[in-house]
Structures are given as C-alpha cells and as structure tokens.
Amino acid sequence: MFFRRLTGIFSLDMGIDLGTCNTLVCVKGEGIVLNEPSVVAVHKGTSQVLTTAGGGKAVGLEAKAMLGRTPGSISAIRPLKDGVIADFDITEEMLKYFIRKVHGNRSLGAAPRVVISIPSGITAVEKRAVFHSAERAGAREVYLIDEPKAAGIGAGLPIHEPSASMIVDIGGGTTEVAIMSLSDIAICQSLRVAGDDMDEAIISYMKRTYNLMIGPQTAEQIKIRIGSVAQTDAEGSMEVKGRDMISGLPRKAGIASEEIREALKEPVGAIIDAVLRTLEQCEPELAADLVDNGIHLAGGGALLRGLDLQLAKATGLDVRVVDDPLTCVARGTAEYLEHFEEWRVTMESGDDDL
C-alpha cells in the first residue's frame, strides 16, 4: 500500500472508512468514535462549507438532512461517487472536519497518523487523490489499505493463514469481492454496483410502475424497511410519498416486499455474477478451502434480507453475514492500527506510485 512518513514523532492513530454513503473514524484503543454521512452542504458554485444556525459546519448528519431540501443558493453534495473522490476540494473539507472533530477532543498536539480504506479497483490517480486529500486535511502520516483486507480483518477472518478467506463487502458505491490468503488478496473483483444502485433501481421502479417520483433518501428507507432479494418471514409493505409525474402534485402509494425484489433484480444479479466470476478464477487449493470456510458478507448491503440465501443458492457455498457488517471495514482499520508494526511490511511491499 502507499505510505509517506512526514515526521517521526508520536501522534494519535486514526483509521478512516471513507465511504460513499458514510464515513467512520476509529481511534487506536478506543474503537469507532465517529459515524456520519459523507455529505457536505456548501454555498452553490463554491467549496465554502455552509455554517449552521448553531455556528457549526454543515457536514455529516446536518448536511444529509438537507439533501433534496436546499434552496437555490445552497448545494448538499456527496463528494464521493462509486467509492472514489468526485469532488476533490469538498472531500478535503469533509475530511478536515471529521479529523478535527475527533482529534480536537484530545490533548495531543501532533497531527494524527491516518489509515484510510479504499476500494481495491481504483486507479493510481484516484488513490493519489485520497492520499493528498488526507494530507491536506491535516494528517501527519497517511496510509492506504484495500477495503477487502480491512473488512477481512474487521470480520475476524484468518486472512494471515495459508487458507482461503472470502469476503463480499457491499458498500454504497462499490462491491468488493475478494479471496485472501497469507495476509494479502489472491483474487479480487471491484464492482461499481452497490447500495446506491439499489436505491436508483427502486426510484426507477416507482417511476415506471406508479408514475411516482421519489428521492434517494426515500428509496433508501424503502430498501431498509421492506427490501429483500428472496422470500423470507419478514415480508412487509409500506406507504411511499412522492410527487406524481403526471399531475405534478404530492401523492402516496403502497408497495410490498415482492415488488422491491423485482426492482432489485438487476443490481443484485450483477453482484452475484461478480462473486461467480471471482470463484471461477480461484486456484483449486483455494477453492477447496472455501468449501469449508464459505463466504462472508460485509457492508450495509449485507443487511439486505435474503441476500445470503440467494448467494448460497448460486454458489453452493455457506454464506454468513459478519457481526455488525456496517462497521466491519472501520473495525478492520482499528485492528490494523492496533498491530500496525506487524502489518506494516505488507504496506511497504505494495505499489509505490505516489
């Protein structure tokens, strides 16, 4: 992985899961100390972060509440798309805010040492953008770790052993499918289809079937409350409110879990195909290990009802959802920090593109 040591003095160790939907920050010895949406509200046409009525910055939870509700002079922006930086300046402001929020409550004067998880399939240019954003946001040392590796560590998988461990990490912007052994990734597929695409699929379904326009936040709530990809005991229905595409007036409609299964067929099918492609590239000995070890699901998408059943049916392997899948990657960066010197050799043997 990439790293740059800017100075040798001790400072706070901080792990960051820089996600498309949410950013989680953990501190060595303390665990997760921040979990907020990756959203920033700015004055339209600028990178100037909006100041709230209370004098704070409109970043994270306060900014997410503004999505789809801002006047013409304000933009609520998600600066990451598909797991990578879409807006460099606003990402830098967001990172600066989160780092200062965590670091500011502590007495240490030195800037923090930071480990950031990144999708395995991003380019060197995209990695450099994350790296320099963190540097300019105030980090003293910056290290990057592949998300599948962080997820495997956070899930407690024995990725350091000479045996295959498989993780499917479904985030907001990317799905990471990886088989790991001996502390590194043997085979990996990084797919830019994930939770956001599921939300878009639900929005399209509501337009197509009910002529009802809904926003991303409403689509996300539908997915969380009644979303499923296989019939389960938790079937449900809910009332959805939005704007009628014909009359232009506010309207509501009732939908059921069965309809959401239909809406999610395409993005879920793409994820299952990525898992199958990864297994097809697997060495025979690693494949034999997976018969016993199975597949582990992490990330917010792992909570989608019936996804483990559907994957098990498609692959014939045991599929398990890890404990607390939403924080799995962040917990992995924390564990990485706890045993930093032991893992460091794997970082230094990685790419050197910076």
Tab-separated table of C-alpha atoms in Angstrom:
chain	number	residue	atom	x	y	z
A	1	MET	CA	0.000	0.000	0.000
A	2	PHE	CA	1.005	3.635	-0.285
A	3	PHE	CA	2.514	5.468	2.648
A	4	ARG	CA	4.509	8.580	3.369
A	5	ARG	CA	6.180	9.382	6.677
A	6	LEU	CA	6.258	13.127	7.181
A	7	THR	CA	7.891	13.084	10.609
A	8	GLY	CA	8.926	10.575	13.257
A	9	ILE	CA	7.138	11.888	16.374
A	10	PHE	CA	4.296	10.026	18.018
A	11	SER	CA	0.725	11.129	17.363
A	12	LEU	CA	-2.836	9.919	17.530
A	13	ASP	CA	-3.539	6.833	15.368
A	14	MET	CA	-6.764	7.139	13.397
A	15	GLY	CA	-8.472	4.724	10.973
A	16	ILE	CA	-10.972	6.045	8.432
A	17	ASP	CA	-13.518	4.114	6.380
A	18	LEU	CA	-14.073	6.761	3.695
A	19	GLY	CA	-17.336	5.506	2.238
A	20	THR	CA	-19.592	6.820	-0.499
A	21	CYS	CA	-22.536	6.957	1.919
A	22	ASN	CA	-20.938	7.127	5.379
A	23	THR	CA	-17.541	7.924	6.856
A	24	LEU	CA	-16.492	6.078	10.007
A	25	VAL	CA	-13.495	7.059	12.118
A	26	CYS	CA	-11.854	4.856	14.723
A	27	VAL	CA	-9.066	5.673	17.158
A	28	LYS	CA	-6.450	3.199	18.318
A	29	GLY	CA	-7.502	1.748	21.652
A	30	GLU	CA	-10.965	3.388	21.582
A	31	GLY	CA	-12.789	1.811	18.639
A	32	ILE	CA	-15.256	3.722	16.458
A	33	VAL	CA	-15.654	7.319	17.628
A	34	LEU	CA	-17.459	8.869	14.635
A	35	ASN	CA	-20.036	7.588	12.165
A	36	GLU	CA	-21.583	10.241	9.925
A	37	PRO	CA	-22.926	10.530	6.354
A	38	SER	CA	-20.420	11.535	3.675
A	39	VAL	CA	-22.367	14.689	2.824
A	40	VAL	CA	-21.346	18.368	2.821
A	41	ALA	CA	-23.573	21.440	2.362
A	42	VAL	CA	-21.855	24.308	0.525
A	43	HIS	CA	-22.763	27.685	-0.927
A	44	LYS	CA	-23.721	26.915	-4.513
A	45	GLY	CA	-20.889	27.204	-7.021
A	46	THR	CA	-18.196	27.286	-4.325
A	47	SER	CA	-16.351	24.929	-1.956
A	48	GLN	CA	-17.264	27.088	1.034
A	49	VAL	CA	-18.932	24.895	3.661
A	50	LEU	CA	-22.221	26.252	4.972
A	51	THR	CA	-22.264	27.437	8.598
A	52	THR	CA	-25.324	26.254	10.543
A	53	ALA	CA	-27.505	28.377	12.817
A	54	GLY	CA	-25.615	26.982	15.811
A	55	GLY	CA	-22.284	28.144	14.420
A	56	GLY	CA	-21.074	24.684	13.347
A	57	LYS	CA	-20.283	23.319	9.889
A	58	ALA	CA	-22.964	21.656	7.745
A	59	VAL	CA	-21.122	18.355	7.352
A	60	GLY	CA	-22.321	14.807	8.030
A	61	LEU	CA	-25.682	14.373	9.748
A	62	GLU	CA	-26.706	18.023	9.458
A	63	ALA	CA	-25.851	18.096	5.748
A	64	LYS	CA	-27.666	14.822	4.992
A	65	ALA	CA	-30.889	16.252	6.423
A	66	MET	CA	-30.637	18.939	3.708
A	67	LEU	CA	-30.395	16.527	0.738
A	68	GLY	CA	-33.205	17.317	-1.700
A	69	ARG	CA	-34.446	20.161	0.500
A	70	THR	CA	-31.998	23.012	-0.200
A	71	PRO	CA	-32.877	26.417	-1.716
A	72	GLY	CA	-31.167	27.579	-4.902
A	73	SER	CA	-28.273	29.209	-3.039
A	74	ILE	CA	-27.159	26.014	-1.238
A	75	SER	CA	-25.999	22.604	-2.527
A	76	ALA	CA	-25.915	19.463	-0.386
A	77	ILE	CA	-23.231	17.301	-2.006
A	78	ARG	CA	-21.962	13.758	-1.631
A	79	PRO	CA	-18.339	14.324	-2.733
A	80	LEU	CA	-17.587	10.629	-3.257
A	81	LYS	CA	-19.094	8.564	-6.058
A	82	ASP	CA	-18.562	4.853	-6.715
A	83	GLY	CA	-16.123	4.725	-3.812
A	84	VAL	CA	-13.796	7.414	-5.202
A	85	ILE	CA	-13.457	11.169	-4.929
A	86	ALA	CA	-15.726	13.043	-7.317
A	87	ASP	CA	-15.073	16.490	-5.821
A	88	PHE	CA	-11.525	16.924	-4.510
A	89	ASP	CA	-11.976	20.255	-2.672
A	90	ILE	CA	-15.178	19.278	-0.872
A	91	THR	CA	-13.772	15.868	0.109
A	92	GLU	CA	-10.796	17.679	1.614
A	93	GLU	CA	-13.114	19.947	3.624
A	94	MET	CA	-15.130	16.955	4.810
A	95	LEU	CA	-12.032	15.019	5.895
A	96	LYS	CA	-10.648	18.100	7.618
A	97	TYR	CA	-13.891	18.497	9.565
A	98	PHE	CA	-14.017	14.829	10.641
A	99	ILE	CA	-10.320	14.671	11.593
A	100	ARG	CA	-10.548	17.872	13.612
A	101	LYS	CA	-13.780	16.752	15.265
A	102	VAL	CA	-12.123	13.556	16.515
A	103	HIS	CA	-8.656	14.966	17.166
A	104	GLY	CA	-9.863	18.219	18.719
A	105	ASN	CA	-11.286	16.451	21.780
A	106	ARG	CA	-7.847	15.140	22.736
A	107	SER	CA	-4.851	16.811	24.299
A	108	LEU	CA	-2.285	15.551	21.786
A	109	GLY	CA	-0.746	18.410	19.859
A	110	ALA	CA	0.748	16.453	16.974
A	111	ALA	CA	-1.239	15.859	13.797
A	112	PRO	CA	-2.684	12.329	13.553
A	113	ARG	CA	-1.352	9.282	11.740
A	114	VAL	CA	-4.165	8.035	9.493
A	115	VAL	CA	-5.029	4.752	7.766
A	116	ILE	CA	-7.757	5.072	5.100
A	117	SER	CA	-9.566	2.173	3.431
A	118	ILE	CA	-10.004	2.393	-0.346
A	119	PRO	CA	-11.694	0.206	-2.994
A	120	SER	CA	-9.242	-2.308	-4.438
A	121	GLY	CA	-10.088	-1.487	-8.049
A	122	ILE	CA	-9.412	2.250	-8.112
A	123	THR	CA	-6.666	3.746	-10.254
A	124	ALA	CA	-3.348	5.220	-9.114
A	125	VAL	CA	-4.718	8.707	-9.825
A	126	GLU	CA	-7.757	8.034	-7.641
A	127	LYS	CA	-5.527	6.669	-4.864
A	128	ARG	CA	-3.369	9.762	-5.069
A	129	ALA	CA	-6.469	11.957	-4.733
A	130	VAL	CA	-7.451	10.195	-1.479
A	131	PHE	CA	-3.868	10.360	-0.216
A	132	HIS	CA	-3.375	14.063	-0.834
A	133	SER	CA	-6.862	14.959	0.438
A	134	ALA	CA	-5.977	13.362	3.770
A	135	GLU	CA	-2.565	15.071	3.844
A	136	ARG	CA	-4.046	18.481	3.166
A	137	ALA	CA	-6.822	17.825	5.689
A	138	GLY	CA	-4.213	17.653	8.444
A	139	ALA	CA	-2.925	14.068	8.619
A	140	ARG	CA	0.754	13.744	9.526
A	141	GLU	CA	1.232	10.278	8.062
A	142	VAL	CA	-1.143	8.712	5.537
A	143	TYR	CA	-1.503	5.009	4.739
A	144	LEU	CA	-3.999	3.372	2.374
A	145	ILE	CA	-5.395	-0.125	2.863
A	146	ASP	CA	-7.596	-2.086	0.461
A	147	GLU	CA	-11.204	-2.344	1.693
A	148	PRO	CA	-11.432	-6.153	1.315
A	149	LYS	CA	-8.368	-6.582	3.520
A	150	ALA	CA	-9.757	-4.178	6.142
A	151	ALA	CA	-13.135	-5.958	6.001
A	152	GLY	CA	-11.460	-9.357	6.429
A	153	ILE	CA	-9.513	-8.126	9.445
A	154	GLY	CA	-12.620	-6.487	10.934
A	155	ALA	CA	-14.647	-9.673	10.444
A	156	GLY	CA	-12.029	-11.683	12.329
A	157	LEU	CA	-11.213	-13.888	9.332
A	158	PRO	CA	-7.859	-15.741	9.470
A	159	ILE	CA	-6.520	-13.923	6.419
A	160	HIS	CA	-2.913	-14.322	7.665
A	161	GLU	CA	-3.126	-18.110	7.381
A	162	PRO	CA	-2.331	-20.192	4.239
A	163	SER	CA	-6.042	-20.816	3.707
A	164	ALA	CA	-8.688	-19.050	1.626
A	165	SER	CA	-10.950	-16.455	3.247
A	166	MET	CA	-13.613	-14.876	1.029
A	167	ILE	CA	-15.320	-11.559	1.726
A	168	VAL	CA	-18.073	-9.763	-0.200
A	169	ASP	CA	-18.185	-6.151	1.003
A	170	ILE	CA	-21.248	-4.315	-0.365
A	171	GLY	CA	-20.965	-0.610	0.360
A	172	GLY	CA	-22.736	2.432	-1.030
A	173	GLY	CA	-20.646	2.949	-4.167
A	174	THR	CA	-18.703	-0.273	-4.701
A	175	THR	CA	-18.918	-4.001	-4.055
A	176	GLU	CA	-15.603	-5.654	-3.238
A	177	VAL	CA	-15.368	-9.402	-3.819
A	178	ALA	CA	-12.054	-10.835	-2.638
A	179	ILE	CA	-10.367	-14.114	-1.771
A	180	MET	CA	-7.466	-13.631	0.652
A	181	SER	CA	-4.642	-15.802	1.918
A	182	LEU	CA	-1.331	-15.169	3.703
A	183	SER	CA	-2.248	-11.563	4.604
A	184	ASP	CA	-2.888	-10.470	1.042
A	185	ILE	CA	-5.507	-10.535	-1.714
A	186	ALA	CA	-5.247	-13.515	-4.055
A	187	ILE	CA	-8.176	-12.648	-6.361
A	188	CYS	CA	-10.413	-9.590	-6.323
A	189	GLN	CA	-13.300	-8.088	-8.274
A	190	SER	CA	-14.167	-4.433	-7.609
A	191	LEU	CA	-17.645	-3.693	-8.921
A	192	ARG	CA	-19.117	-0.212	-9.117
A	193	VAL	CA	-22.586	-1.558	-8.375
A	194	ALA	CA	-23.734	-1.380	-4.758
A	195	GLY	CA	-26.220	0.252	-2.380
A	196	ASP	CA	-26.634	3.469	-4.393
A	197	ASP	CA	-27.532	1.451	-7.494
A	198	MET	CA	-30.151	-0.427	-5.486
A	199	ASP	CA	-31.671	2.917	-4.465
A	200	GLU	CA	-31.665	4.054	-8.106
A	201	ALA	CA	-33.343	0.788	-9.127
A	202	ILE	CA	-36.136	1.431	-6.602
A	203	ILE	CA	-36.537	5.026	-7.856
A	204	SER	CA	-36.823	3.753	-11.451
A	205	TYR	CA	-39.352	1.096	-10.410
A	206	MET	CA	-41.565	3.677	-8.681
A	207	LYS	CA	-41.457	5.892	-11.786
A	208	ARG	CA	-42.183	3.027	-14.147
A	209	THR	CA	-44.896	1.297	-12.118
A	210	TYR	CA	-46.602	4.078	-10.162
A	211	ASN	CA	-45.635	7.277	-12.049
A	212	LEU	CA	-44.352	8.447	-8.675
A	213	MET	CA	-41.129	10.422	-8.311
A	214	ILE	CA	-39.253	9.754	-5.066
A	215	GLY	CA	-35.865	10.894	-3.774
A	216	PRO	CA	-32.766	8.841	-2.875
A	217	GLN	CA	-33.427	9.083	0.862
A	218	THR	CA	-36.959	7.709	0.452
A	219	ALA	CA	-35.626	4.905	-1.765
A	220	GLU	CA	-33.028	4.045	0.887
A	221	GLN	CA	-35.737	3.847	3.563
A	222	ILE	CA	-37.807	1.522	1.350
A	223	LYS	CA	-34.761	-0.728	0.881
A	224	ILE	CA	-34.043	-0.811	4.626
A	225	ARG	CA	-37.622	-1.356	5.783
A	226	ILE	CA	-39.036	-3.852	3.265
A	227	GLY	CA	-36.232	-4.601	0.804
A	228	SER	CA	-35.395	-8.253	0.085
A	229	VAL	CA	-33.973	-10.430	-2.685
A	230	ALA	CA	-35.525	-13.727	-1.584
A	231	GLN	CA	-38.798	-14.540	0.131
A	232	THR	CA	-38.367	-14.517	3.905
A	233	ASP	CA	-40.502	-14.461	7.037
A	234	ALA	CA	-40.029	-10.688	7.208
A	235	GLU	CA	-42.273	-9.800	4.243
A	236	GLY	CA	-43.866	-6.368	4.602
A	237	SER	CA	-45.373	-3.340	2.927
A	238	MET	CA	-45.228	0.409	3.394
A	239	GLU	CA	-46.697	3.679	2.225
A	240	VAL	CA	-44.468	5.762	-0.035
A	241	LYS	CA	-44.869	9.502	-0.574
A	242	GLY	CA	-43.574	11.493	-3.509
A	243	ARG	CA	-44.583	13.620	-6.499
A	244	ASP	CA	-46.990	12.410	-9.176
A	245	MET	CA	-45.220	12.554	-12.533
A	246	ILE	CA	-48.434	13.323	-14.430
A	247	SER	CA	-50.248	15.847	-12.243
A	248	GLY	CA	-47.128	17.182	-10.529
A	249	LEU	CA	-48.921	17.024	-7.171
A	250	PRO	CA	-47.835	15.234	-3.964
A	251	ARG	CA	-49.197	11.683	-3.756
A	252	LYS	CA	-48.686	8.417	-1.900
A	253	ALA	CA	-48.747	4.769	-2.922
A	254	GLY	CA	-48.476	1.423	-1.148
A	255	ILE	CA	-45.766	-1.090	-2.102
A	256	ALA	CA	-44.783	-4.575	-0.890
A	257	SER	CA	-41.549	-6.541	-0.444
A	258	GLU	CA	-42.316	-8.639	-3.528
A	259	GLU	CA	-42.198	-5.503	-5.706
A	260	ILE	CA	-38.841	-4.440	-4.258
A	261	ARG	CA	-37.438	-7.890	-5.100
A	262	GLU	CA	-38.443	-7.264	-8.703
A	263	ALA	CA	-36.851	-3.785	-8.631
A	264	LEU	CA	-33.548	-5.064	-7.217
A	265	LYS	CA	-33.063	-7.957	-9.670
A	266	GLU	CA	-30.548	-6.148	-11.886
A	267	PRO	CA	-28.096	-4.754	-9.272
A	268	VAL	CA	-28.278	-7.917	-7.143
A	269	GLY	CA	-27.731	-10.045	-10.252
A	270	ALA	CA	-24.596	-8.020	-11.083
A	271	ILE	CA	-23.202	-8.638	-7.586
A	272	ILE	CA	-23.884	-12.380	-7.788
A	273	ASP	CA	-22.209	-12.509	-11.222
A	274	ALA	CA	-19.110	-10.810	-9.750
A	275	VAL	CA	-18.965	-13.428	-6.985
A	276	LEU	CA	-19.228	-16.248	-9.538
A	277	ARG	CA	-16.504	-14.705	-11.748
A	278	THR	CA	-14.181	-14.457	-8.740
A	279	LEU	CA	-14.781	-18.097	-7.818
A	280	GLU	CA	-14.132	-19.174	-11.417
A	281	GLN	CA	-10.658	-17.562	-11.267
A	282	CYS	CA	-9.815	-19.228	-7.957
A	283	GLU	CA	-6.911	-21.708	-7.710
A	284	PRO	CA	-8.070	-25.284	-6.964
A	285	GLU	CA	-6.499	-25.363	-3.468
A	286	LEU	CA	-8.133	-22.058	-2.519
A	287	ALA	CA	-11.449	-23.288	-3.919
A	288	ALA	CA	-11.161	-26.416	-1.764
A	289	ASP	CA	-10.671	-24.220	1.333
A	290	LEU	CA	-13.832	-22.269	0.536
A	291	VAL	CA	-15.927	-25.446	0.655
A	292	ASP	CA	-15.217	-25.427	4.395
A	293	ASN	CA	-14.750	-21.697	5.038
A	294	GLY	CA	-17.616	-20.341	2.931
A	295	ILE	CA	-18.305	-16.709	2.001
A	296	HIS	CA	-18.665	-13.784	4.421
A	297	LEU	CA	-20.865	-10.760	3.697
A	298	ALA	CA	-19.949	-7.292	4.983
A	299	GLY	CA	-21.043	-3.698	4.380
A	300	GLY	CA	-24.515	-2.189	4.519
A	301	GLY	CA	-25.689	-4.294	1.566
A	302	ALA	CA	-25.131	-7.456	3.633
A	303	LEU	CA	-28.221	-6.484	5.653
A	304	LEU	CA	-30.495	-6.849	2.615
A	305	ARG	CA	-32.903	-9.641	3.520
A	306	GLY	CA	-32.342	-12.914	1.703
A	307	LEU	CA	-29.077	-11.915	0.021
A	308	ASP	CA	-27.153	-14.619	1.895
A	309	LEU	CA	-29.738	-17.199	0.804
A	310	GLN	CA	-29.542	-16.091	-2.834
A	311	LEU	CA	-25.734	-16.203	-2.861
A	312	ALA	CA	-25.707	-19.623	-1.205
A	313	LYS	CA	-28.124	-20.906	-3.861
A	314	ALA	CA	-25.981	-19.501	-6.699
A	315	THR	CA	-22.611	-20.735	-5.377
A	316	GLY	CA	-23.446	-23.857	-3.359
A	317	LEU	CA	-21.288	-22.498	-0.501
A	318	ASP	CA	-22.130	-21.491	3.059
A	319	VAL	CA	-22.770	-17.743	3.198
A	320	ARG	CA	-22.632	-15.879	6.514
A	321	VAL	CA	-23.246	-12.241	7.406
A	322	VAL	CA	-20.441	-10.947	9.643
A	323	ASP	CA	-21.152	-9.361	13.015
A	324	ASP	CA	-22.095	-5.675	12.661
A	325	PRO	CA	-21.422	-5.547	8.893
A	326	LEU	CA	-21.867	-1.757	8.685
A	327	THR	CA	-18.756	-1.116	10.782
A	328	CYS	CA	-16.678	-4.069	9.600
A	329	VAL	CA	-14.215	-2.070	7.466
A	330	ALA	CA	-13.751	0.600	10.141
A	331	ARG	CA	-13.127	-2.066	12.775
A	332	GLY	CA	-10.571	-3.583	10.418
A	333	THR	CA	-8.648	-0.305	10.222
A	334	ALA	CA	-8.732	-0.130	14.046
A	335	GLU	CA	-7.347	-3.661	14.306
A	336	TYR	CA	-4.735	-2.751	11.705
A	337	LEU	CA	-3.664	0.184	13.868
A	338	GLU	CA	-3.516	-1.993	16.982
A	339	HIS	CA	-0.965	-4.251	15.272
A	340	PHE	CA	0.497	-1.638	12.973
A	341	GLU	CA	4.131	-2.758	13.031
A	342	GLU	CA	3.171	-6.370	12.282
A	343	TRP	CA	1.099	-5.348	9.255
A	344	ARG	CA	3.470	-2.659	8.080
A	345	VAL	CA	5.574	-4.960	5.926
A	346	THR	CA	2.522	-5.698	3.753
A	347	MET	CA	2.036	-1.972	3.209
A	348	GLU	CA	5.647	-1.322	2.284
A	349	SER	CA	5.695	-4.204	-0.215
A	350	GLY	CA	2.741	-2.777	-2.160
A	351	ASP	CA	2.538	-0.262	-5.005
A	352	ASP	CA	4.788	2.773	-4.958
A	353	ASP	CA	3.001	5.080	-7.344
A	354	LEU	CA	2.930	8.214	-5.190
